[in-house]
Amino acid sequence: MISNRELFLKNTAQTSNSPRLLEIERAEGVYLYGPNGEKYMDLVSGFNVSNIGHRHPKVLEAIQDQLDRFMHVTVYGEFVQAPQVQLATELLEVLPNSFQSVYFTNSGAEAVEGSMKIAKKYTGRRQIIAAKHAYHGSTQGALSLIGNDEYRASYAPLLPEISFIEFNNIDDLANITENTAAVIVEAVQGEAGVRVPSKEYMQALRQKCTETGTLLIFDEIQTGFGRTGKLFAFEHFEIIPDILMLAKGIGGGMPLGAFVAPKEIMDVIKDNPMLGHITTFGGHPVSCAAARASLQVIQEENLVQDVERKANLFRSELNIPQIKEIRGLGLMMCLQLENFDQVYQVSNYCANQGLIIDWYLHCETALRIAPPLTISDQQIIDSCKIIKAGIAKFC
Ligand code: PLP
């Protein structure tokens, strides 16, 4: 019989020449299980998705309840669907008052696409500024914002009138002018290798956008839903962006994204032309039901409040000389090593020892650590033991 691994290589599109090839049969909490009794601790949360762990019982219950009612019924924006309406309301309740309207998408990249469209239409301007080394997704609009030529070159031409500034560089803010429709930045740059900007920078960015009438769009697709020790990372900087983009951790493991804006800005998509931004599956009711349960779990289990303490435990357990630097905000962390070979060897070693860690798209010299926020102290200690053993062997 042909194995699933062979069929994966033969029949599904490959995104690299060296896929991980771990076969997963089941997942629960912080663990993934393979078909032959393998057990892995998941220290990357499916890339910042499983903030509340895999298959949280409250999420499963909400999904089952919604399955018993209805699944897809119409394109987004036509019928009143309770899971969407309730989720939008609950999101707006935990956000500042300037956020008044939620558009649900299927993914992060689609939240980016929609945000760019409303920014252009609302301001009447065309220029969009992004940050060097940014990652915002793989669709053509989002790809246009990737601050890394290597990823853009093969797919050119991309969107016109996109320019780039240095992230966390106050002098570069001079490039934002009255011609700029929007500045799109990650609250903390993820794929660049977890680059945490200063509060001073973010406040200066906010001020420059306000002065020039430019919309400030925050990508909180990796940083949202407690990951950094606040429900949303913009809270660290004591500023409020104009548009907030969400995905990954929002859905409790189900596919969902959103962009959130003041009503006046969001309303530009409803006419001239009407139906100018639509999606068939965006805001799928089962995903929205899961997201409601997930947000409730984050709140009821006080997960955000414990992030900083858990991050500090990682930091103290991993305080060894071979790790050049631990960058991070909350449980969005990276361990800076010397080269990709070390990163590759250590992450393979960890996988063989039952621990999933990874690296970052634009920073292959650092290990990615972003566990479910539900990880216990003992699990942190156990995982650090494996990482340290790997580092001792290969660095
Ligand atoms: N923005 C950031 C910061 C991301 O990390 C990602 C995905 O990794 C995206 C946007 C795109 O999200 P998606 O893969 O759901 O399209």
XYZ file of N, CA and C in Angstrom, residues 67-167:
303
model
N -22.398 23.016 14.018
C -22.626 22.003 12.958
C -24.072 21.530 12.988
N -24.618 21.455 14.185
C -26.001 20.995 14.317
C -27.012 22.049 13.845
N -26.552 23.295 13.666
C -27.471 24.366 13.233
C -27.323 24.615 11.731
N -26.219 25.224 11.318
C -25.975 25.394 9.876
C -24.487 25.600 9.637
N -24.090 25.233 8.412
C -22.714 25.537 7.993
C -22.787 26.705 7.019
N -22.173 26.592 5.832
C -22.229 27.724 4.917
C -23.642 27.903 4.370
N -24.120 29.134 4.355
C -25.448 29.380 3.785
C -25.451 30.415 2.670
N -24.521 31.368 2.713
C -24.486 32.371 1.646
C -23.156 33.107 1.677
N -22.883 33.911 0.634
C -21.663 34.722 0.646
C -21.711 35.672 1.839
N -20.513 36.071 2.282
C -20.403 36.954 3.439
C -21.110 38.286 3.173
N -21.881 38.743 4.166
C -22.453 40.079 4.064
C -23.904 40.128 3.622
N -24.539 38.974 3.444
C -25.934 38.988 2.974
C -26.918 38.591 4.077
N -26.764 37.405 4.639
C -27.710 36.947 5.672
C -27.180 37.289 7.059
N -28.098 37.398 8.003
C -27.699 37.618 9.399
C -27.355 36.257 9.999
N -26.104 36.064 10.330
C -25.666 34.778 10.882
C -25.147 35.023 12.303
N -25.827 34.432 13.256
C -25.525 34.726 14.668
C -24.048 34.581 15.027
N -23.340 33.520 14.594
C -21.934 33.406 15.022
C -21.080 34.600 14.570
N -21.346 35.115 13.341
C -20.585 36.288 12.863
C -20.932 37.527 13.674
N -22.233 37.718 13.850
C -22.692 38.935 14.531
C -22.179 38.951 15.972
N -22.302 37.798 16.638
C -21.881 37.736 18.046
C -20.373 37.889 18.160
N -19.632 37.260 17.264
C -18.170 37.376 17.328
C -17.732 38.820 17.076
N -18.326 39.448 16.072
C -17.971 40.851 15.790
C -18.222 41.700 17.029
N -19.357 41.481 17.661
C -19.717 42.275 18.836
C -18.713 42.029 19.969
N -18.353 40.770 20.165
C -17.424 40.453 21.257
C -16.010 40.990 20.969
N -15.619 40.979 19.699
C -14.304 41.558 19.358
C -14.309 43.065 19.614
N -15.371 43.727 19.182
C -15.424 45.183 19.367
C -15.436 45.538 20.853
N -16.024 44.650 21.681
C -16.057 44.911 23.130
C -14.659 44.913 23.745
N -13.737 44.108 23.187
C -12.394 44.061 23.778
C -11.423 45.015 23.070
N -11.923 45.789 22.114
C -11.075 46.739 21.387
C -11.464 48.175 21.745
N -10.572 49.143 21.513
C -10.926 50.548 21.758
C -12.142 50.965 20.923
N -12.829 52.015 21.404
C -14.093 52.429 20.783
C -13.980 52.850 19.329
N -12.765 53.240 18.907
C -12.635 53.686 17.509
C -12.840 52.525 16.530
N -12.668 51.309 16.993
C -12.952 50.156 16.129
C -14.442 49.848 16.214
N -15.096 49.940 15.061
C -16.564 49.856 15.096
C -17.163 48.858 14.123
N -16.332 48.262 13.268
C -16.907 47.385 12.255
C -15.890 46.304 11.879
N -16.394 45.072 11.739
C -15.509 43.929 11.474
C -15.884 43.301 10.135
N -14.886 43.073 9.295
C -15.096 42.328 8.046
C -14.362 41.002 8.199
N -15.089 39.883 8.090
C -14.467 38.575 8.278
C -13.962 38.004 6.959
N -12.772 37.427 7.027
C -12.149 36.800 5.854
C -11.854 35.338 6.187
N -11.226 34.644 5.245
C -10.821 33.255 5.508
C -9.419 33.176 6.079
N -8.604 34.190 5.779
C -7.172 34.073 6.073
C -6.584 35.437 6.375
N -5.311 35.410 6.771
C -4.604 36.655 7.045
C -4.378 37.470 5.785
N -3.925 36.794 4.730
C -3.629 37.526 3.492
C -4.864 38.263 2.987
N -6.023 37.640 3.130
C -7.241 38.316 2.665
C -7.588 39.524 3.531
N -7.231 39.469 4.804
C -7.439 40.644 5.667
C -6.533 41.782 5.182
N -5.335 41.418 4.731
C -4.397 42.417 4.217
C -4.946 43.021 2.915
N -5.433 42.165 2.039
C -5.982 42.649 0.761
C -7.136 43.629 1.004
N -8.038 43.241 1.874
C -9.211 44.090 2.141
C -8.801 45.412 2.776
N -7.844 45.351 3.677
C -7.397 46.577 4.357
C -6.776 47.548 3.367
N -5.984 47.018 2.443
C -5.371 47.907 1.440
C -6.454 48.576 0.602
N -7.479 47.786 0.256
C -8.542 48.354 -0.591
C -9.282 49.482 0.131
N -9.657 49.247 1.397
C -10.423 50.326 2.060
C -9.541 51.544 2.309
N -8.259 51.310 2.535
C -7.361 52.460 2.775
C -7.258 53.322 1.521
N -7.124 52.680 0.367
C -7.018 53.451 -0.881
C -8.319 54.203 -1.160
N -9.418 53.496 -0.974
C -10.701 54.120 -1.331
C -11.043 55.246 -0.345
N -10.776 55.032 0.925
C -11.132 56.043 1.934
C -10.293 57.302 1.760
N -8.994 57.124 1.534
C -8.115 58.305 1.469
C -8.066 58.903 0.063
N -8.435 58.122 -0.947
C -8.292 58.594 -2.330
C -6.833 58.627 -2.759
N -5.944 58.100 -1.958
C -4.509 58.092 -2.275
C -4.119 56.690 -2.739
N -2.955 56.566 -3.343
C -2.561 55.269 -3.902
C -1.317 54.661 -3.254
N -0.472 55.508 -2.680
C 0.797 54.971 -2.169
C 0.597 54.212 -0.845
N 1.194 53.030 -0.783
C 1.183 52.288 0.484
C 2.627 52.036 0.907
N 2.886 52.255 2.169
C 4.238 52.041 2.699
C 4.227 50.835 3.620
N 5.198 49.972 3.415
C 5.369 48.811 4.308
C 6.797 48.852 4.858
N 7.122 47.864 5.670
C 8.448 47.879 6.301
C 9.348 46.812 5.682
N 10.629 47.141 5.614
C 11.591 46.142 5.131
C 11.531 44.913 6.035
N 11.724 43.762 5.447
C 11.726 42.463 6.148
C 10.345 42.048 6.673
N 9.296 42.769 6.229
C 7.950 42.417 6.685
C 7.465 41.141 6.014
N 6.511 40.483 6.653
C 5.759 39.410 5.987
C 4.274 39.647 6.226
N 3.501 39.685 5.153
C 2.063 39.913 5.299
C 1.227 38.891 4.534
N 1.840 37.856 3.969
C 1.059 36.848 3.263
C 1.538 36.669 1.833
N 0.945 35.696 1.131
C 1.474 35.279 -0.167
C 0.604 35.641 -1.365
N -0.572 36.214 -1.150
C -1.357 36.660 -2.308
C -0.639 37.860 -2.938
N -1.044 38.246 -4.157
C -0.198 39.215 -4.865
C -0.144 40.584 -4.194
N -1.268 41.029 -3.601
C -1.240 42.313 -2.895
C -0.362 42.220 -1.656
N -0.580 41.172 -0.865
C 0.205 41.008 0.371
C 1.681 40.797 0.041
N 1.929 40.076 -1.041
C 3.315 39.827 -1.462
C 4.005 41.134 -1.855
N 3.215 42.069 -2.402
C 3.777 43.370 -2.787
C 4.338 44.100 -1.570
N 3.849 43.725 -0.383
C 4.274 44.408 0.850
C 5.432 43.698 1.532
N 5.834 42.559 0.975
C 6.921 41.820 1.615
C 8.228 42.562 1.395
N 8.875 42.898 2.480
C 10.095 43.688 2.385
C 11.313 42.835 2.122
N 11.250 41.996 1.110
C 12.360 41.095 0.809
C 12.295 40.757 -0.677
N 13.238 41.313 -1.450
C 13.229 41.185 -2.916
C 13.185 39.739 -3.384
N 13.868 38.872 -2.660
C 13.970 37.479 -3.089
C 12.575 36.871 -3.274
N 11.659 37.244 -2.397
C 10.313 36.658 -2.473
C 9.447 37.326 -3.527
N 9.756 38.599 -3.836
C 8.911 39.323 -4.793
C 9.326 39.082 -6.244
N 10.642 38.954 -6.457
C 11.191 39.045 -7.822
C 10.512 38.107 -8.827
N 10.328 36.852 -8.465
C 9.804 35.889 -9.433
C 8.351 36.151 -9.795
N 7.684 36.987 -9.046
C 6.239 37.174 -9.258
C 5.906 38.576 -9.760
N 6.931 39.324 -10.120
C 6.706 40.685 -10.618
C 5.990 40.620 -11.971
N 5.209 41.609 -12.393
C 4.980 42.842 -11.646
C 3.940 42.646 -10.552
N 4.208 43.280 -9.428
C 3.240 43.250 -8.317
C 2.556 44.616 -8.257
N 1.995 44.978 -7.107
C 1.267 46.242 -7.032
C 2.209 47.435 -7.202
N 1.757 48.445 -7.943
C 2.583 49.657 -8.058
C 2.437 50.521 -6.796
N 3.276 51.514 -6.681
C 3.177 52.535 -5.623
C 3.267 51.969 -4.208
N 4.127 50.946 -4.083
C 4.429 50.429 -2.745
C 5.863 50.839 -2.447
N 6.105 51.425 -1.287
C 7.508 51.669 -0.934
C 7.776 51.178 0.480
N 9.045 51.129 0.814
C 9.444 50.479 2.067
C 10.236 51.412 2.959
N 9.966 51.313 4.242
C 10.778 52.039 5.217
C 11.465 51.020 6.123
N 12.497 51.479 6.768
C 13.214 50.650 7.742
C 12.326 50.542 8.982
N 12.099 49.317 9.446
C 11.274 49.126 10.652
C 12.038 49.645 11.870
